[in-house]
mmCIF file of C-alpha atoms and ligand atoms in Angstrom:
data_model
loop_
_atom_site.group_PDB
_atom_site.id
_atom_site.type_symbol
_atom_site.label_atom_id
_atom_site.label_comp_id
_atom_site.label_asym_id
_atom_site.label_seq_id
_atom_site.Cartn_x
_atom_site.Cartn_y
_atom_site.Cartn_z
ATOM 1 C CA MET A 1 10.467 -22.633 17.085
ATOM 2 C CA THR A 2 9.252 -23.953 20.611
ATOM 3 C CA ALA A 3 5.697 -23.698 21.072
ATOM 4 C CA ARG A 4 5.348 -19.992 21.790
ATOM 5 C CA THR A 5 4.789 -19.023 18.774
ATOM 6 C CA THR A 6 2.903 -20.794 15.362
ATOM 7 C CA VAL A 7 3.174 -19.834 12.215
ATOM 8 C CA GLN A 8 0.862 -19.444 9.525
ATOM 9 C CA ALA A 9 2.087 -19.665 5.817
ATOM 10 C CA PHE A 10 -0.628 -18.237 2.869
ATOM 11 C CA PHE A 11 0.461 -19.362 -0.800
ATOM 12 C CA ASP A 12 -0.823 -16.830 -3.464
ATOM 13 C CA ASP A 13 -0.631 -18.756 -6.690
ATOM 14 C CA LYS A 14 -0.827 -16.006 -9.214
ATOM 15 C CA THR A 15 2.183 -14.317 -7.733
ATOM 16 C CA TRP A 16 4.294 -17.382 -6.184
ATOM 17 C CA THR A 17 4.150 -15.700 -2.755
ATOM 18 C CA VAL A 18 4.196 -16.361 0.203
ATOM 19 C CA SER A 19 2.806 -14.254 3.235
ATOM 20 C CA TYR A 20 2.832 -15.617 7.189
ATOM 21 C CA VAL A 21 0.469 -14.590 10.203
ATOM 22 C CA ILE A 22 3.055 -15.242 12.880
ATOM 23 C CA VAL A 23 1.973 -15.198 16.323
ATOM 24 C CA ASP A 24 2.871 -15.251 20.267
ATOM 25 C CA THR A 25 0.066 -17.423 21.340
ATOM 26 C CA ALA A 26 0.879 -16.879 24.861
ATOM 27 C CA THR A 27 -0.271 -12.939 24.370
ATOM 28 C CA ARG A 28 -2.123 -13.347 20.765
ATOM 29 C CA SER A 29 0.160 -10.791 19.337
ATOM 30 C CA ALA A 30 0.766 -11.136 15.705
ATOM 31 C CA ALA A 31 3.568 -10.116 13.166
ATOM 32 C CA ILE A 32 2.218 -10.201 9.191
ATOM 33 C CA VAL A 33 5.210 -10.818 6.581
ATOM 34 C CA ASP A 34 4.966 -9.177 3.030
ATOM 35 C CA PRO A 35 1.180 -9.134 2.643
ATOM 36 C CA VAL A 36 -0.448 -9.259 -1.379
ATOM 37 C CA LEU A 37 -1.959 -6.937 -3.049
ATOM 38 C CA ASP A 38 -3.827 -9.136 -6.261
ATOM 39 C CA PHE A 39 -3.632 -6.935 -9.639
ATOM 40 C CA ASP A 40 -5.071 -7.539 -13.157
ATOM 41 C CA PHE A 41 -2.556 -5.481 -14.411
ATOM 42 C CA LYS A 42 -4.589 -5.902 -17.893
ATOM 43 C CA SER A 43 -7.595 -3.668 -16.734
ATOM 44 C CA GLY A 44 -5.692 -1.953 -13.477
ATOM 45 C CA ARG A 45 -7.810 -3.219 -11.315
ATOM 46 C CA THR A 46 -6.264 -4.508 -7.942
ATOM 47 C CA HIS A 47 -8.853 -6.524 -5.887
ATOM 48 C CA THR A 48 -8.072 -7.833 -1.673
ATOM 49 C CA LEU A 49 -9.220 -10.859 -2.079
ATOM 50 C CA GLN A 50 -5.508 -12.425 -0.665
ATOM 51 C CA ALA A 51 -5.324 -9.404 2.034
ATOM 52 C CA ASP A 52 -8.870 -10.264 3.259
ATOM 53 C CA LYS A 53 -7.837 -14.385 3.504
ATOM 54 C CA LEU A 54 -5.031 -13.384 6.262
ATOM 55 C CA ILE A 55 -7.488 -10.400 7.577
ATOM 56 C CA ALA A 56 -10.305 -13.387 8.654
ATOM 57 C CA HIS A 57 -7.543 -15.562 9.517
ATOM 58 C CA VAL A 58 -6.976 -12.520 12.190
ATOM 59 C CA ARG A 59 -10.115 -12.598 13.387
ATOM 60 C CA GLU A 60 -11.000 -15.834 13.649
ATOM 61 C CA HIS A 61 -8.006 -16.322 16.101
ATOM 62 C CA GLY A 62 -8.800 -13.275 17.719
ATOM 63 C CA LEU A 63 -5.276 -11.734 17.217
ATOM 64 C CA THR A 64 -3.372 -8.292 17.741
ATOM 65 C CA VAL A 65 -2.035 -6.934 14.420
ATOM 66 C CA GLN A 66 1.259 -5.215 15.799
ATOM 67 C CA TRP A 67 3.299 -5.290 13.034
ATOM 68 C CA ILE A 68 3.197 -5.435 8.869
ATOM 69 C CA LEU A 69 7.235 -7.158 8.238
ATOM 70 C CA GLU A 70 8.353 -5.934 4.651
ATOM 71 C CA THR A 71 11.268 -7.950 3.883
ATOM 72 C CA HIS A 72 11.843 -5.162 0.823
ATOM 73 C CA ALA A 73 10.395 -3.772 -2.194
ATOM 74 C CA HIS A 74 9.376 -6.046 -4.112
ATOM 75 C CA ALA A 75 9.212 -6.092 -7.466
ATOM 76 C CA ASP A 76 6.298 -8.772 -8.272
ATOM 77 C CA HIS A 77 3.531 -7.999 -6.558
ATOM 78 C CA LEU A 78 1.988 -5.190 -5.025
ATOM 79 C CA SER A 79 1.829 -4.913 -1.071
ATOM 80 C CA SER A 80 -1.410 -5.257 1.149
ATOM 81 C CA ALA A 81 0.219 -3.056 3.892
ATOM 82 C CA ARG A 82 -1.313 -0.080 3.793
ATOM 83 C CA TYR A 83 -5.265 -2.537 3.475
ATOM 84 C CA LEU A 84 -4.455 -4.213 6.473
ATOM 85 C CA GLN A 85 -3.292 -1.426 8.425
ATOM 86 C CA GLN A 86 -6.460 0.185 7.744
ATOM 87 C CA HIS A 87 -8.502 -3.153 9.146
ATOM 88 C CA LEU A 88 -6.176 -4.145 11.580
ATOM 89 C CA GLY A 89 -4.095 -1.384 12.678
ATOM 90 C CA GLY A 90 0.195 -2.475 13.181
ATOM 91 C CA ARG A 91 2.795 -0.685 12.459
ATOM 92 C CA ILE A 92 4.844 -1.443 9.120
ATOM 93 C CA ALA A 93 7.823 -2.156 8.967
ATOM 94 C CA ILE A 94 11.095 -3.185 6.600
ATOM 95 C CA GLY A 95 15.143 -1.684 6.687
ATOM 96 C CA GLU A 96 16.457 1.414 7.156
ATOM 97 C CA ARG A 97 18.095 1.384 3.138
ATOM 98 C CA ILE A 98 14.327 1.483 1.832
ATOM 99 C CA THR A 99 15.507 4.906 1.368
ATOM 100 C CA GLN A 100 18.503 4.074 -1.164
ATOM 101 C CA VAL A 101 15.822 2.571 -3.134
ATOM 102 C CA GLN A 102 13.602 5.515 -2.926
ATOM 103 C CA GLN A 103 16.164 7.612 -4.018
ATOM 104 C CA THR A 104 16.517 5.402 -7.204
ATOM 105 C CA PHE A 105 12.967 4.958 -8.224
ATOM 106 C CA LYS A 106 11.768 8.201 -7.682
ATOM 107 C CA LYS A 107 14.402 9.568 -10.282
ATOM 108 C CA LEU A 108 13.238 6.482 -12.784
ATOM 109 C CA PHE A 109 9.906 6.756 -12.364
ATOM 110 C CA ASN A 110 10.030 11.013 -11.645
ATOM 111 C CA LEU A 111 7.938 10.983 -9.023
ATOM 112 C CA GLU A 112 6.051 14.008 -7.732
ATOM 113 C CA ARG A 113 8.026 16.785 -5.632
ATOM 114 C CA GLY A 114 5.664 15.777 -2.613
ATOM 115 C CA PHE A 115 7.012 11.971 -2.988
ATOM 116 C CA LEU A 116 10.035 12.123 -0.017
ATOM 117 C CA PRO A 117 12.631 9.210 -0.212
ATOM 118 C CA ASP A 118 13.015 9.447 3.481
ATOM 119 C CA GLY A 119 11.391 6.133 4.596
ATOM 120 C CA THR A 120 8.915 8.202 6.204
ATOM 121 C CA GLN A 121 5.666 6.126 3.895
ATOM 122 C CA PHE A 122 6.704 3.191 6.725
ATOM 123 C CA ASP A 123 5.875 3.457 10.725
ATOM 124 C CA HIS A 124 8.817 1.785 11.568
ATOM 125 C CA LEU A 125 12.414 1.511 9.588
ATOM 126 C CA PHE A 126 14.469 -1.097 11.261
ATOM 127 C CA GLN A 127 18.460 -0.836 11.196
ATOM 128 C CA ASP A 128 20.609 -4.272 11.282
ATOM 129 C CA ASP A 129 20.446 -6.823 14.014
ATOM 130 C CA GLU A 130 17.692 -4.343 15.474
ATOM 131 C CA VAL A 131 16.165 -6.004 18.605
ATOM 132 C CA PHE A 132 11.730 -4.947 18.747
ATOM 133 C CA HIS A 133 8.846 -7.950 20.112
ATOM 134 C CA ILE A 134 5.853 -9.319 18.821
ATOM 135 C CA GLY A 135 3.365 -9.508 22.393
ATOM 136 C CA GLY A 136 6.538 -11.719 24.727
ATOM 137 C CA VAL A 137 8.858 -12.967 22.352
ATOM 138 C CA GLU A 138 11.800 -11.101 21.543
ATOM 139 C CA ALA A 139 12.604 -10.819 16.959
ATOM 140 C CA ARG A 140 15.342 -9.469 15.557
ATOM 141 C CA ALA A 141 15.764 -7.698 12.592
ATOM 142 C CA LEU A 142 18.698 -8.544 10.009
ATOM 143 C CA LEU A 143 20.159 -6.560 6.758
ATOM 144 C CA VAL A 144 21.004 -8.929 3.850
ATOM 145 C CA PRO A 145 21.817 -6.319 1.347
ATOM 146 C CA GLY A 146 22.012 -8.171 -1.942
ATOM 147 C CA HIS A 147 18.964 -8.594 -4.700
ATOM 148 C CA THR A 148 18.111 -5.159 -3.337
ATOM 149 C CA PRO A 149 20.932 -3.078 -1.158
ATOM 150 C CA ALA A 150 17.910 -2.744 1.271
ATOM 151 C CA ASP A 151 16.441 -6.757 1.957
ATOM 152 C CA MET A 152 16.594 -7.864 5.809
ATOM 153 C CA ALA A 153 15.597 -11.086 7.415
ATOM 154 C CA TYR A 154 13.400 -11.170 10.885
ATOM 155 C CA LEU A 155 14.750 -14.193 13.255
ATOM 156 C CA VAL A 156 12.300 -14.431 15.684
ATOM 157 C CA ASP A 157 12.139 -17.377 18.458
ATOM 158 C CA GLY A 158 13.900 -19.583 16.472
ATOM 159 C CA ALA A 159 13.126 -19.588 12.391
ATOM 160 C CA VAL A 160 14.328 -16.810 9.584
ATOM 161 C CA PHE A 161 11.796 -15.110 7.050
ATOM 162 C CA VAL A 162 14.583 -14.781 4.257
ATOM 163 C CA GLY A 163 12.071 -12.467 2.096
ATOM 164 C CA ASP A 164 13.858 -13.326 -1.760
ATOM 165 C CA THR A 165 17.487 -13.824 -0.264
ATOM 166 C CA LEU A 166 17.430 -17.447 -0.003
ATOM 167 C CA PHE A 167 14.285 -20.270 -2.090
ATOM 168 C CA MET A 168 14.170 -23.622 -1.381
ATOM 169 C CA PRO A 169 16.865 -26.175 -1.502
ATOM 170 C CA ASP A 170 16.247 -27.006 -5.275
ATOM 171 C CA VAL A 171 15.208 -23.178 -6.635
ATOM 172 C CA GLY A 172 18.036 -21.394 -5.222
ATOM 173 C CA SER A 173 18.390 -17.947 -4.551
ATOM 174 C CA ALA A 174 16.843 -14.681 -5.893
ATOM 175 C CA ARG A 175 18.297 -12.697 -8.552
ATOM 176 C CA ALA A 176 20.502 -9.557 -7.803
ATOM 177 C CA ASP A 177 20.408 -7.587 -10.898
ATOM 178 C CA PHE A 178 17.699 -4.862 -9.951
ATOM 179 C CA PRO A 179 19.042 -1.290 -9.463
ATOM 180 C CA GLY A 180 21.529 -1.494 -6.276
ATOM 181 C CA GLY A 181 21.036 -5.462 -6.512
ATOM 182 C CA ASP A 182 24.518 -7.043 -5.828
ATOM 183 C CA ALA A 183 25.247 -10.808 -6.671
ATOM 184 C CA HIS A 184 28.590 -10.352 -3.946
ATOM 185 C CA ALA A 185 26.435 -8.682 -1.126
ATOM 186 C CA LEU A 186 23.876 -11.100 -2.148
ATOM 187 C CA TYR A 187 26.162 -14.489 -1.267
ATOM 188 C CA ALA A 188 27.578 -12.598 2.068
ATOM 189 C CA SER A 189 24.183 -12.249 3.140
ATOM 190 C CA MET A 190 23.468 -15.635 2.541
ATOM 191 C CA ARG A 191 26.875 -16.939 4.773
ATOM 192 C CA ARG A 192 24.906 -14.438 6.820
ATOM 193 C CA ILE A 193 21.735 -16.658 7.146
ATOM 194 C CA LEU A 194 23.589 -19.999 6.989
ATOM 195 C CA ALA A 195 25.300 -19.053 9.643
ATOM 196 C CA LEU A 196 22.379 -19.404 11.912
ATOM 197 C CA PRO A 197 22.198 -23.100 13.907
ATOM 198 C CA PRO A 198 21.549 -25.511 11.971
ATOM 199 C CA GLU A 199 17.970 -26.318 12.851
ATOM 200 C CA THR A 200 16.818 -22.730 12.401
ATOM 201 C CA ARG A 201 13.529 -22.603 10.157
ATOM 202 C CA MET A 202 13.233 -20.773 7.354
ATOM 203 C CA PHE A 203 10.610 -19.393 5.841
ATOM 204 C CA VAL A 204 10.967 -18.051 1.959
ATOM 205 C CA CYS A 205 8.780 -15.207 0.531
ATOM 206 C CA HIS A 206 8.393 -17.485 -2.941
ATOM 207 C CA ASP A 207 8.501 -20.349 -4.266
ATOM 208 C CA TYR A 208 9.124 -21.478 -8.017
ATOM 209 C CA PRO A 209 8.377 -24.938 -8.395
ATOM 210 C CA PRO A 210 10.452 -27.040 -10.826
ATOM 211 C CA ALA A 211 7.570 -29.771 -12.609
ATOM 212 C CA GLY A 212 6.359 -32.587 -10.794
ATOM 213 C CA ARG A 213 6.954 -30.934 -7.053
ATOM 214 C CA ALA A 214 4.291 -28.374 -5.456
ATOM 215 C CA PRO A 215 4.968 -25.677 -3.747
ATOM 216 C CA ALA A 216 6.520 -25.212 -0.497
ATOM 217 C CA TRP A 217 7.670 -22.226 1.686
ATOM 218 C CA GLU A 218 9.782 -23.852 4.762
ATOM 219 C CA THR A 219 13.145 -25.448 5.051
ATOM 220 C CA THR A 220 15.893 -25.151 7.449
ATOM 221 C CA VAL A 221 19.699 -22.753 7.626
ATOM 222 C CA ALA A 222 21.074 -27.487 7.609
ATOM 223 C CA ALA A 223 19.093 -28.105 4.427
ATOM 224 C CA GLN A 224 19.320 -25.349 2.681
ATOM 225 C CA ARG A 225 23.965 -25.575 3.873
ATOM 226 C CA ALA A 226 23.055 -29.369 2.039
ATOM 227 C CA HIS A 227 21.013 -28.885 -0.764
ATOM 228 C CA ASN A 228 20.761 -25.499 -1.719
ATOM 229 C CA ILE A 229 21.542 -25.012 -5.845
ATOM 230 C CA HIS A 230 23.094 -21.948 -5.856
ATOM 231 C CA ALA A 231 24.195 -21.548 -2.122
ATOM 232 C CA ARG A 232 25.190 -25.150 -0.353
ATOM 233 C CA ASP A 233 28.728 -24.599 1.580
ATOM 234 C CA SER A 234 30.549 -25.495 -1.347
ATOM 235 C CA ILE A 235 29.961 -23.201 -3.533
ATOM 236 C CA GLY A 236 32.430 -20.194 -2.737
ATOM 237 C CA GLU A 237 31.224 -16.467 -3.540
ATOM 238 C CA ALA A 238 33.039 -16.446 -6.867
ATOM 239 C CA GLU A 239 31.456 -19.624 -8.398
ATOM 240 C CA PHE A 240 28.169 -18.087 -7.024
ATOM 241 C CA VAL A 241 28.395 -14.998 -9.047
ATOM 242 C CA GLN A 242 29.354 -15.911 -12.345
ATOM 243 C CA MET A 243 26.142 -18.281 -11.854
ATOM 244 C CA ARG A 244 23.694 -15.658 -10.270
ATOM 245 C CA GLN A 245 25.398 -12.559 -12.974
ATOM 246 C CA ALA A 246 25.127 -15.613 -16.036
ATOM 247 C CA ARG A 247 21.501 -16.366 -14.828
ATOM 248 C CA ASP A 248 20.696 -12.700 -14.457
ATOM 249 C CA ALA A 249 21.289 -11.510 -17.961
ATOM 250 C CA THR A 250 19.032 -14.316 -19.028
ATOM 251 C CA LEU A 251 16.269 -13.380 -16.783
ATOM 252 C CA ASP A 252 13.358 -11.438 -17.936
ATOM 253 C CA VAL A 253 11.947 -8.372 -16.380
ATOM 254 C CA PRO A 254 9.258 -9.184 -13.923
ATOM 255 C CA THR A 255 5.935 -8.341 -15.025
ATOM 256 C CA LEU A 256 4.851 -6.798 -11.951
ATOM 257 C CA ILE A 257 7.948 -4.998 -11.698
ATOM 258 C CA LEU A 258 6.617 -1.074 -12.987
ATOM 259 C CA PRO A 259 3.391 -1.601 -10.612
ATOM 260 C CA SER A 260 4.817 -3.158 -7.326
ATOM 261 C CA ILE A 261 7.294 -0.643 -7.033
ATOM 262 C CA GLN A 262 5.568 2.259 -7.010
ATOM 263 C CA VAL A 263 3.302 1.173 -4.794
ATOM 264 C CA ASN A 264 5.591 -0.707 -2.706
ATOM 265 C CA ILE A 265 7.918 2.572 -2.000
ATOM 266 C CA ARG A 266 5.104 3.976 -0.942
ATOM 267 C CA ALA A 267 4.455 1.303 2.014
ATOM 268 C CA GLY A 268 1.810 -0.264 0.038
ATOM 269 C CA GLN A 269 -0.038 3.173 -1.035
ATOM 270 C CA LEU A 270 -1.124 4.184 -4.298
ATOM 271 C CA PRO A 271 -0.009 6.830 -5.676
ATOM 272 C CA PRO A 272 -1.822 10.220 -4.675
ATOM 273 C CA PRO A 273 -5.012 10.742 -7.239
ATOM 274 C CA GLU A 274 -4.421 13.757 -9.528
ATOM 275 C CA ASP A 275 -7.491 16.296 -9.880
ATOM 276 C CA ASP A 276 -9.790 13.559 -11.276
ATOM 277 C CA GLY A 277 -9.717 11.283 -8.303
ATOM 278 C CA VAL A 278 -7.886 8.835 -9.710
ATOM 279 C CA SER A 279 -4.665 7.249 -9.190
ATOM 280 C CA TYR A 280 -2.301 6.569 -12.553
ATOM 281 C CA LEU A 281 1.219 4.336 -12.352
ATOM 282 C CA LYS A 282 3.703 4.958 -14.868
ATOM 283 C CA ILE A 283 5.077 3.115 -16.904
ATOM 284 C CA PRO A 284 8.477 4.854 -17.959
ATOM 285 C CA LEU A 285 9.375 4.511 -21.752
ATOM 286 C CA ASN A 286 12.872 3.130 -22.627
ATOM 287 C CA VAL A 287 14.209 2.575 -19.285
ATOM 288 C CA ILE A 288 14.740 -0.314 -18.407
ATOM 289 C CA GLY A 289 15.565 -4.342 -19.746
ATOM 290 C CA ARG A 290 17.567 -4.932 -22.825
ATOM 291 C CA ALA A 291 18.158 -2.179 -25.178
ATOM 292 C CA GLN A 292 17.325 -4.392 -28.646
ATOM 293 C CA PRO A 293 20.543 -6.892 -29.608
HETATM 294 FE FE1 FE2 B 1 11.889 -9.483 -4.378
#
């Protein structure tokens, strides 16, 4: 990365999520990537501890938030995009294929008629290869489907924010078994990212460190091509797909998938309150996960 931009990471140790603030130092314009809304499933209560750290950072450094970027509709944490926008401004953006994800989950959750799966909950929908700007810095949105059909990576000034398409070299890749996920597509998306210049800095959205290693979130294209346990250059598509599908078949449904998806396909907005003024989340019974053997 040139001296033009800085990246500050914020790690949430409850969901293993890394959020980022990218700053164009010349204009003090900023983009926030994948912000977390804390959620206690037991009580159904949201908190803003993580989001408030981002707000404090933005205010302390006198930044103007232009973008709140989501790499995808996350299944493991709720997004604080809407809360941040209320406090900091900025446009909430995601990939245009979010409409497919909204259609799938509108049906799965039997959402209210007023929920339109047309992406209008977001301020901007990125097309593949779309160029945008953070202050004076050019950035590019890359469609990288596979983990979900709508995943995007964001390429900014020699750094790529890959969401869940790749994890750290010793962790590998994300699952591809959610609705609309596809291991073949994920392989192609990983190769697309790994075709960037070897020195490209890479920032991942989660880290699940093996025992004995502290959480980490920054690597490079070169390191991934040499060492990633799922995606190094020597691993071909057939080998990857077989490994990914076998592994996915053993994974539990993520703890927060039901609340996360219902909030995240609304761009971080809670469902509309019912006639008592309270927002509710739904739990579809016997719909997702594996049937009893
Ligand atoms: Fe994800």
